Amino acid sequence: MSLSFHSCIVICLDGPAGSGKSTVASLLSSRLGWPHIDSGGIYRTLTLASMSKIGKGKSAEEFGELFSSKKIKPESLDCKIIMQKTNQINYIGSRDIKSEIRIPDVTSRVRYIADNHEYRDYVNSILRSFTKNQKGLIVDGRDIGTVVFPDSPMKFFLETSPSIRSIRRKNELQEMGCETSLKEITSKIEKRDHEDRTREVGGLRKAKDVVMIDTSELTLDDVVSRIVSHLK
Ligand code: DC
């Protein structure tokens, strides 16, 4: 078994929505000086680009039907994922789309892109391409340790109680100016968990050699220290 991909050490961080993966990944990135790739951000960028190209539909379901009937190639969406030092920047054409990919309309539609095998292969090849000329990389998502970098010895799965995940999501939405009730957020998180866990390819699963970390009772700094201690 190779220890790394193109001699790059890949820290794989998988877990459900709201488990703290992206915050832990960016803290790790600052601590180690390695780039952080947010794979969910790439699925979201492709979703937003598809919505601009074919329309968002009156509902997520209508978008799903439109998306499957139009059969758009991911390459034709003009999305570029650029690494600037350790930060990922997502472009559609020449536009840096920043936090627009986090809006609820994208969140409710991303499953149609994530369910599509051609799009998954496309995202996976982008993720693997980032290992070139890098000493180390931190990648967060759902299938990073199981599908994208199964040979990496540094696989972590973050878990958090559903109530804490809902509160984190509520705070995140509030910061973006969206007021939503905790009940509505919890039910959306449960729906997305179900979709993520039951996805035929690239679903949220635990790799056999994964290290489980429950982030409910730990500070995110503690989680980072735990991961760094495995590196040593
Ligand atoms: O991490 P996130 O919530 O931004 O991810 C958005 C969606 O993308 C999520 O609902 C599932 C999907 N996703 C995936 O299928 N595989 C990944 N490696 C990352 C995200």
PDB file of N, CA and C in Angstrom, residues 35-112:
ATOM      1  N   PRO A  35      -2.522  23.194   2.129  1.00  0.00           N
ATOM      2  CA  PRO A  35      -3.802  23.650   1.583  1.00  0.00           C
ATOM      3  C   PRO A  35      -4.992  22.831   2.107  1.00  0.00           C
ATOM      4  N   HIS A  36      -6.114  23.480   2.201  1.00  0.00           N
ATOM      5  CA  HIS A  36      -7.365  22.812   2.589  1.00  0.00           C
ATOM      6  C   HIS A  36      -8.307  22.810   1.391  1.00  0.00           C
ATOM      7  N   ILE A  37      -8.774  21.623   1.027  1.00  0.00           N
ATOM      8  CA  ILE A  37      -9.746  21.523  -0.066  1.00  0.00           C
ATOM      9  C   ILE A  37     -11.094  21.118   0.520  1.00  0.00           C
ATOM     10  N   ASP A  38     -12.083  21.938   0.220  1.00  0.00           N
ATOM     11  CA  ASP A  38     -13.449  21.688   0.672  1.00  0.00           C
ATOM     12  C   ASP A  38     -14.199  21.032  -0.499  1.00  0.00           C
ATOM     13  N   SER A  39     -14.311  19.693  -0.470  1.00  0.00           N
ATOM     14  CA  SER A  39     -14.901  19.011  -1.636  1.00  0.00           C
ATOM     15  C   SER A  39     -16.384  19.343  -1.781  1.00  0.00           C
ATOM     16  N   GLY A  40     -17.068  19.562  -0.646  1.00  0.00           N
ATOM     17  CA  GLY A  40     -18.491  19.954  -0.715  1.00  0.00           C
ATOM     18  C   GLY A  40     -18.638  21.285  -1.449  1.00  0.00           C
ATOM     19  N   GLY A  41     -17.644  22.166  -1.283  1.00  0.00           N
ATOM     20  CA  GLY A  41     -17.656  23.465  -1.962  1.00  0.00           C
ATOM     21  C   GLY A  41     -17.600  23.284  -3.478  1.00  0.00           C
ATOM     22  N   ILE A  42     -16.905  22.232  -3.928  1.00  0.00           N
ATOM     23  CA  ILE A  42     -16.824  21.983  -5.382  1.00  0.00           C
ATOM     24  C   ILE A  42     -18.181  21.482  -5.892  1.00  0.00           C
ATOM     25  N   TYR A  43     -18.815  20.569  -5.123  1.00  0.00           N
ATOM     26  CA  TYR A  43     -20.166  20.117  -5.524  1.00  0.00           C
ATOM     27  C   TYR A  43     -21.126  21.304  -5.539  1.00  0.00           C
ATOM     28  N   ARG A  44     -20.986  22.190  -4.567  1.00  0.00           N
ATOM     29  CA  ARG A  44     -21.872  23.358  -4.493  1.00  0.00           C
ATOM     30  C   ARG A  44     -21.626  24.315  -5.670  1.00  0.00           C
ATOM     31  N   THR A  45     -20.346  24.502  -6.037  1.00  0.00           N
ATOM     32  CA  THR A  45     -20.016  25.391  -7.160  1.00  0.00           C
ATOM     33  C   THR A  45     -20.644  24.859  -8.450  1.00  0.00           C
ATOM     34  N   LEU A  46     -20.535  23.535  -8.654  1.00  0.00           N
ATOM     35  CA  LEU A  46     -21.124  22.932  -9.849  1.00  0.00           C
ATOM     36  C   LEU A  46     -22.653  23.070  -9.830  1.00  0.00           C
ATOM     37  N   THR A  47     -23.225  23.015  -8.623  1.00  0.00           N
ATOM     38  CA  THR A  47     -24.683  23.163  -8.493  1.00  0.00           C
ATOM     39  C   THR A  47     -25.100  24.585  -8.879  1.00  0.00           C
ATOM     40  N   LEU A  48     -24.396  25.575  -8.321  1.00  0.00           N
ATOM     41  CA  LEU A  48     -24.729  26.972  -8.617  1.00  0.00           C
ATOM     42  C   LEU A  48     -24.561  27.255 -10.113  1.00  0.00           C
ATOM     43  N   ALA A  49     -23.491  26.711 -10.713  1.00  0.00           N
ATOM     44  CA  ALA A  49     -23.256  26.931 -12.144  1.00  0.00           C
ATOM     45  C   ALA A  49     -24.369  26.276 -12.969  1.00  0.00           C
ATOM     46  N   SER A  50     -24.833  25.090 -12.549  1.00  0.00           N
ATOM     47  CA  SER A  50     -25.933  24.424 -13.268  1.00  0.00           C
ATOM     48  C   SER A  50     -27.203  25.244 -13.140  1.00  0.00           C
ATOM     49  N   MET A  51     -27.436  25.810 -11.931  1.00  0.00           N
ATOM     50  CA  MET A  51     -28.641  26.624 -11.716  1.00  0.00           C
ATOM     51  C   MET A  51     -28.614  27.851 -12.633  1.00  0.00           C
ATOM     52  N   SER A  52     -27.416  28.440 -12.832  1.00  0.00           N
ATOM     53  CA  SER A  52     -27.335  29.610 -13.717  1.00  0.00           C
ATOM     54  C   SER A  52     -27.574  29.190 -15.155  1.00  0.00           C
ATOM     55  N   LYS A  53     -27.125  27.992 -15.503  1.00  0.00           N
ATOM     56  CA  LYS A  53     -27.229  27.562 -16.907  1.00  0.00           C
ATOM     57  C   LYS A  53     -28.641  27.104 -17.286  1.00  0.00           C
ATOM     58  N   ILE A  54     -29.287  26.324 -16.407  1.00  0.00           N
ATOM     59  CA  ILE A  54     -30.580  25.727 -16.805  1.00  0.00           C
ATOM     60  C   ILE A  54     -31.761  26.283 -16.015  1.00  0.00           C
ATOM     61  N   GLY A  55     -31.458  27.171 -15.058  1.00  0.00           N
ATOM     62  CA  GLY A  55     -32.538  27.705 -14.211  1.00  0.00           C
ATOM     63  C   GLY A  55     -32.630  26.886 -12.938  1.00  0.00           C
ATOM     64  N   LYS A  56     -33.126  27.498 -11.865  1.00  0.00           N
ATOM     65  CA  LYS A  56     -33.136  26.762 -10.588  1.00  0.00           C
ATOM     66  C   LYS A  56     -34.411  25.950 -10.385  1.00  0.00           C
ATOM     67  N   GLY A  57     -35.391  26.125 -11.295  1.00  0.00           N
ATOM     68  CA  GLY A  57     -36.667  25.410 -11.145  1.00  0.00           C
ATOM     69  C   GLY A  57     -37.493  26.020 -10.030  1.00  0.00           C
ATOM     70  N   LYS A  58     -38.774  25.661  -9.965  1.00  0.00           N
ATOM     71  CA  LYS A  58     -39.647  26.222  -8.912  1.00  0.00           C
ATOM     72  C   LYS A  58     -39.373  25.554  -7.577  1.00  0.00           C
ATOM     73  N   SER A  59     -38.814  24.353  -7.632  1.00  0.00           N
ATOM     74  CA  SER A  59     -38.490  23.618  -6.404  1.00  0.00           C
ATOM     75  C   SER A  59     -37.219  22.825  -6.673  1.00  0.00           C
ATOM     76  N   ALA A  60     -36.652  22.257  -5.584  1.00  0.00           N
ATOM     77  CA  ALA A  60     -35.450  21.435  -5.742  1.00  0.00           C
ATOM     78  C   ALA A  60     -35.749  20.243  -6.659  1.00  0.00           C
ATOM     79  N   GLU A  61     -36.953  19.658  -6.492  1.00  0.00           N
ATOM     80  CA  GLU A  61     -37.321  18.474  -7.285  1.00  0.00           C
ATOM     81  C   GLU A  61     -37.381  18.838  -8.765  1.00  0.00           C
ATOM     82  N   GLU A  62     -37.946  20.025  -9.056  1.00  0.00           N
ATOM     83  CA  GLU A  62     -38.057  20.445 -10.454  1.00  0.00           C
ATOM     84  C   GLU A  62     -36.655  20.663 -11.041  1.00  0.00           C
ATOM     85  N   PHE A  63     -35.768  21.234 -10.210  1.00  0.00           N
ATOM     86  CA  PHE A  63     -34.382  21.413 -10.671  1.00  0.00           C
ATOM     87  C   PHE A  63     -33.778  20.041 -10.986  1.00  0.00           C
ATOM     88  N   GLY A  64     -34.033  19.056 -10.107  1.00  0.00           N
ATOM     89  CA  GLY A  64     -33.497  17.703 -10.292  1.00  0.00           C
ATOM     90  C   GLY A  64     -33.944  17.123 -11.633  1.00  0.00           C
ATOM     91  N   GLU A  65     -35.212  17.358 -11.985  1.00  0.00           N
ATOM     92  CA  GLU A  65     -35.720  16.829 -13.267  1.00  0.00           C
ATOM     93  C   GLU A  65     -35.061  17.534 -14.444  1.00  0.00           C
ATOM     94  N   LEU A  66     -34.945  18.879 -14.302  1.00  0.00           N
ATOM     95  CA  LEU A  66     -34.300  19.669 -15.360  1.00  0.00           C
ATOM     96  C   LEU A  66     -32.867  19.192 -15.561  1.00  0.00           C
ATOM     97  N   PHE A  67     -32.163  19.024 -14.438  1.00  0.00           N
ATOM     98  CA  PHE A  67     -30.754  18.652 -14.483  1.00  0.00           C
ATOM     99  C   PHE A  67     -30.577  17.291 -15.159  1.00  0.00           C
ATOM    100  N   SER A  68     -31.466  16.339 -14.838  1.00  0.00           N
ATOM    101  CA  SER A  68     -31.255  15.021 -15.452  1.00  0.00           C
ATOM    102  C   SER A  68     -31.680  15.024 -16.921  1.00  0.00           C
ATOM    103  N   SER A  69     -32.621  15.908 -17.311  1.00  0.00           N
ATOM    104  CA  SER A  69     -33.020  15.899 -18.725  1.00  0.00           C
ATOM    105  C   SER A  69     -32.001  16.634 -19.609  1.00  0.00           C
ATOM    106  N   LYS A  70     -31.320  17.642 -19.057  1.00  0.00           N
ATOM    107  CA  LYS A  70     -30.408  18.449 -19.902  1.00  0.00           C
ATOM    108  C   LYS A  70     -29.067  17.780 -20.151  1.00  0.00           C
ATOM    109  N   LYS A  71     -28.686  16.850 -19.273  1.00  0.00           N
ATOM    110  CA  LYS A  71     -27.415  16.123 -19.438  1.00  0.00           C
ATOM    111  C   LYS A  71     -26.230  17.050 -19.754  1.00  0.00           C
ATOM    112  N   ILE A  72     -26.018  18.025 -18.891  1.00  0.00           N
ATOM    113  CA  ILE A  72     -24.911  18.965 -19.112  1.00  0.00           C
ATOM    114  C   ILE A  72     -23.615  18.309 -18.652  1.00  0.00           C
ATOM    115  N   LYS A  73     -22.563  18.498 -19.422  1.00  0.00           N
ATOM    116  CA  LYS A  73     -21.254  17.968 -19.048  1.00  0.00           C
ATOM    117  C   LYS A  73     -20.646  18.884 -17.983  1.00  0.00           C
ATOM    118  N   PRO A  74     -20.043  18.335 -16.938  1.00  0.00           N
ATOM    119  CA  PRO A  74     -19.461  19.206 -15.912  1.00  0.00           C
ATOM    120  C   PRO A  74     -18.407  20.160 -16.476  1.00  0.00           C
ATOM    121  N   GLU A  75     -17.655  19.677 -17.491  1.00  0.00           N
ATOM    122  CA  GLU A  75     -16.587  20.511 -18.088  1.00  0.00           C
ATOM    123  C   GLU A  75     -17.166  21.767 -18.737  1.00  0.00           C
ATOM    124  N   SER A  76     -18.452  21.692 -19.172  1.00  0.00           N
ATOM    125  CA  SER A  76     -19.026  22.826 -19.918  1.00  0.00           C
ATOM    126  C   SER A  76     -19.513  23.934 -18.976  1.00  0.00           C
ATOM    127  N   LEU A  77     -19.426  23.715 -17.666  1.00  0.00           N
ATOM    128  CA  LEU A  77     -19.987  24.699 -16.726  1.00  0.00           C
ATOM    129  C   LEU A  77     -19.016  25.839 -16.403  1.00  0.00           C
ATOM    130  N   ASP A  78     -17.808  25.736 -16.918  1.00  0.00           N
ATOM    131  CA  ASP A  78     -16.816  26.807 -16.748  1.00  0.00           C
ATOM    132  C   ASP A  78     -16.504  27.106 -15.268  1.00  0.00           C
ATOM    133  N   CYS A  79     -16.431  26.040 -14.463  1.00  0.00           N
ATOM    134  CA  CYS A  79     -16.054  26.216 -13.052  1.00  0.00           C
ATOM    135  C   CYS A  79     -14.550  25.986 -12.927  1.00  0.00           C
ATOM    136  N   LYS A  80     -13.915  26.817 -12.143  1.00  0.00           N
ATOM    137  CA  LYS A  80     -12.481  26.607 -11.888  1.00  0.00           C
ATOM    138  C   LYS A  80     -12.246  26.647 -10.386  1.00  0.00           C
ATOM    139  N   ILE A  81     -11.490  25.673  -9.917  1.00  0.00           N
ATOM    140  CA  ILE A  81     -11.176  25.621  -8.488  1.00  0.00           C
ATOM    141  C   ILE A  81      -9.677  25.903  -8.381  1.00  0.00           C
ATOM    142  N   ILE A  82      -9.369  27.031  -7.778  1.00  0.00           N
ATOM    143  CA  ILE A  82      -7.974  27.490  -7.736  1.00  0.00           C
ATOM    144  C   ILE A  82      -7.480  27.466  -6.293  1.00  0.00           C
ATOM    145  N   MET A  83      -6.222  27.074  -6.109  1.00  0.00           N
ATOM    146  CA  MET A  83      -5.646  27.116  -4.772  1.00  0.00           C
ATOM    147  C   MET A  83      -4.731  28.328  -4.689  1.00  0.00           C
ATOM    148  N   GLN A  84      -5.071  29.277  -3.805  1.00  0.00           N
ATOM    149  CA  GLN A  84      -4.206  30.441  -3.649  1.00  0.00           C
ATOM    150  C   GLN A  84      -3.505  30.269  -2.300  1.00  0.00           C
ATOM    151  N   LYS A  85      -2.235  29.940  -2.341  1.00  0.00           N
ATOM    152  CA  LYS A  85      -1.494  29.511  -1.148  1.00  0.00           C
ATOM    153  C   LYS A  85      -2.239  28.341  -0.518  1.00  0.00           C
ATOM    154  N   THR A  86      -2.875  28.554   0.663  1.00  0.00           N
ATOM    155  CA  THR A  86      -3.567  27.409   1.261  1.00  0.00           C
ATOM    156  C   THR A  86      -5.088  27.532   1.126  1.00  0.00           C
ATOM    157  N   ASN A  87      -5.545  28.563   0.421  1.00  0.00           N
ATOM    158  CA  ASN A  87      -6.998  28.788   0.329  1.00  0.00           C
ATOM    159  C   ASN A  87      -7.586  28.431  -1.030  1.00  0.00           C
ATOM    160  N   GLN A  88      -8.729  27.795  -0.974  1.00  0.00           N
ATOM    161  CA  GLN A  88      -9.434  27.414  -2.197  1.00  0.00           C
ATOM    162  C   GLN A  88     -10.341  28.555  -2.651  1.00  0.00           C
ATOM    163  N   ILE A  89     -10.265  28.872  -3.939  1.00  0.00           N
ATOM    164  CA  ILE A  89     -11.180  29.888  -4.475  1.00  0.00           C
ATOM    165  C   ILE A  89     -11.987  29.238  -5.602  1.00  0.00           C
ATOM    166  N   ASN A  90     -13.309  29.386  -5.517  1.00  0.00           N
ATOM    167  CA  ASN A  90     -14.193  28.757  -6.499  1.00  0.00           C
ATOM    168  C   ASN A  90     -14.668  29.806  -7.493  1.00  0.00           C
ATOM    169  N   TYR A  91     -14.389  29.550  -8.773  1.00  0.00           N
ATOM    170  CA  TYR A  91     -14.809  30.491  -9.811  1.00  0.00           C
ATOM    171  C   TYR A  91     -15.870  29.876 -10.708  1.00  0.00           C
ATOM    172  N   ILE A  92     -16.830  30.717 -11.116  1.00  0.00           N
ATOM    173  CA  ILE A  92     -17.684  30.356 -12.245  1.00  0.00           C
ATOM    174  C   ILE A  92     -17.363  31.421 -13.284  1.00  0.00           C
ATOM    175  N   GLY A  93     -16.792  31.018 -14.402  1.00  0.00           N
ATOM    176  CA  GLY A  93     -16.251  31.982 -15.362  1.00  0.00           C
ATOM    177  C   GLY A  93     -15.156  32.755 -14.647  1.00  0.00           C
ATOM    178  N   SER A  94     -15.262  34.107 -14.665  1.00  0.00           N
ATOM    179  CA  SER A  94     -14.203  34.884 -13.995  1.00  0.00           C
ATOM    180  C   SER A  94     -14.659  35.374 -12.625  1.00  0.00           C
ATOM    181  N   ARG A  95     -15.826  34.867 -12.164  1.00  0.00           N
ATOM    182  CA  ARG A  95     -16.416  35.357 -10.910  1.00  0.00           C
ATOM    183  C   ARG A  95     -16.050  34.462  -9.721  1.00  0.00           C
ATOM    184  N   ASP A  96     -15.450  35.075  -8.700  1.00  0.00           N
ATOM    185  CA  ASP A  96     -15.181  34.355  -7.447  1.00  0.00           C
ATOM    186  C   ASP A  96     -16.509  34.328  -6.685  1.00  0.00           C
ATOM    187  N   ILE A  97     -17.088  33.131  -6.491  1.00  0.00           N
ATOM    188  CA  ILE A  97     -18.466  33.088  -5.997  1.00  0.00           C
ATOM    189  C   ILE A  97     -18.606  33.119  -4.475  1.00  0.00           C
ATOM    190  N   LYS A  98     -17.480  33.053  -3.789  1.00  0.00           N
ATOM    191  CA  LYS A  98     -17.471  33.219  -2.324  1.00  0.00           C
ATOM    192  C   LYS A  98     -18.590  32.427  -1.634  1.00  0.00           C
ATOM    193  N   SER A  99     -19.344  33.104  -0.718  1.00  0.00           N
ATOM    194  CA  SER A  99     -20.296  32.353   0.109  1.00  0.00           C
ATOM    195  C   SER A  99     -21.652  32.114  -0.562  1.00  0.00           C
ATOM    196  N   GLU A 100     -21.783  32.533  -1.833  1.00  0.00           N
ATOM    197  CA  GLU A 100     -23.056  32.323  -2.534  1.00  0.00           C
ATOM    198  C   GLU A 100     -23.419  30.831  -2.609  1.00  0.00           C
ATOM    199  N   ILE A 101     -22.393  29.977  -2.587  1.00  0.00           N
ATOM    200  CA  ILE A 101     -22.652  28.528  -2.667  1.00  0.00           C
ATOM    201  C   ILE A 101     -23.293  27.968  -1.393  1.00  0.00           C
ATOM    202  N   ARG A 102     -23.343  28.787  -0.326  1.00  0.00           N
ATOM    203  CA  ARG A 102     -23.913  28.289   0.952  1.00  0.00           C
ATOM    204  C   ARG A 102     -25.388  28.629   1.098  1.00  0.00           C
ATOM    205  N   ILE A 103     -25.981  29.325   0.132  1.00  0.00           N
ATOM    206  CA  ILE A 103     -27.388  29.728   0.308  1.00  0.00           C
ATOM    207  C   ILE A 103     -28.300  28.486   0.282  1.00  0.00           C
ATOM    208  N   PRO A 104     -29.440  28.562   0.990  1.00  0.00           N
ATOM    209  CA  PRO A 104     -30.325  27.392   1.070  1.00  0.00           C
ATOM    210  C   PRO A 104     -30.759  26.817  -0.284  1.00  0.00           C
ATOM    211  N   ASP A 105     -30.940  27.665  -1.321  1.00  0.00           N
ATOM    212  CA  ASP A 105     -31.342  27.155  -2.643  1.00  0.00           C
ATOM    213  C   ASP A 105     -30.296  26.207  -3.220  1.00  0.00           C
ATOM    214  N   VAL A 106     -29.027  26.473  -2.935  1.00  0.00           N
ATOM    215  CA  VAL A 106     -27.964  25.572  -3.415  1.00  0.00           C
ATOM    216  C   VAL A 106     -27.950  24.310  -2.544  1.00  0.00           C
ATOM    217  N   THR A 107     -28.063  24.492  -1.227  1.00  0.00           N
ATOM    218  CA  THR A 107     -28.024  23.345  -0.307  1.00  0.00           C
ATOM    219  C   THR A 107     -29.115  22.326  -0.639  1.00  0.00           C
ATOM    220  N   SER A 108     -30.301  22.824  -1.008  1.00  0.00           N
ATOM    221  CA  SER A 108     -31.391  21.876  -1.278  1.00  0.00           C
ATOM    222  C   SER A 108     -31.255  21.200  -2.647  1.00  0.00           C
ATOM    223  N   ARG A 109     -30.412  21.760  -3.538  1.00  0.00           N
ATOM    224  CA  ARG A 109     -30.294  21.199  -4.889  1.00  0.00           C
ATOM    225  C   ARG A 109     -29.007  20.384  -5.107  1.00  0.00           C
ATOM    226  N   VAL A 110     -28.030  20.537  -4.209  1.00  0.00           N
ATOM    227  CA  VAL A 110     -26.716  19.922  -4.425  1.00  0.00           C
ATOM    228  C   VAL A 110     -26.794  18.396  -4.542  1.00  0.00           C
ATOM    229  N   ARG A 111     -27.810  17.781  -3.944  1.00  0.00           N
ATOM    230  CA  ARG A 111     -27.884  16.316  -3.983  1.00  0.00           C
ATOM    231  C   ARG A 111     -27.980  15.767  -5.414  1.00  0.00           C
ATOM    232  N   TYR A 112     -28.594  16.539  -6.321  1.00  0.00           N
ATOM    233  CA  TYR A 112     -28.748  16.030  -7.691  1.00  0.00           C
ATOM    234  C   TYR A 112     -27.396  15.969  -8.400  1.00  0.00           C
TER     235      TYR A 112
END
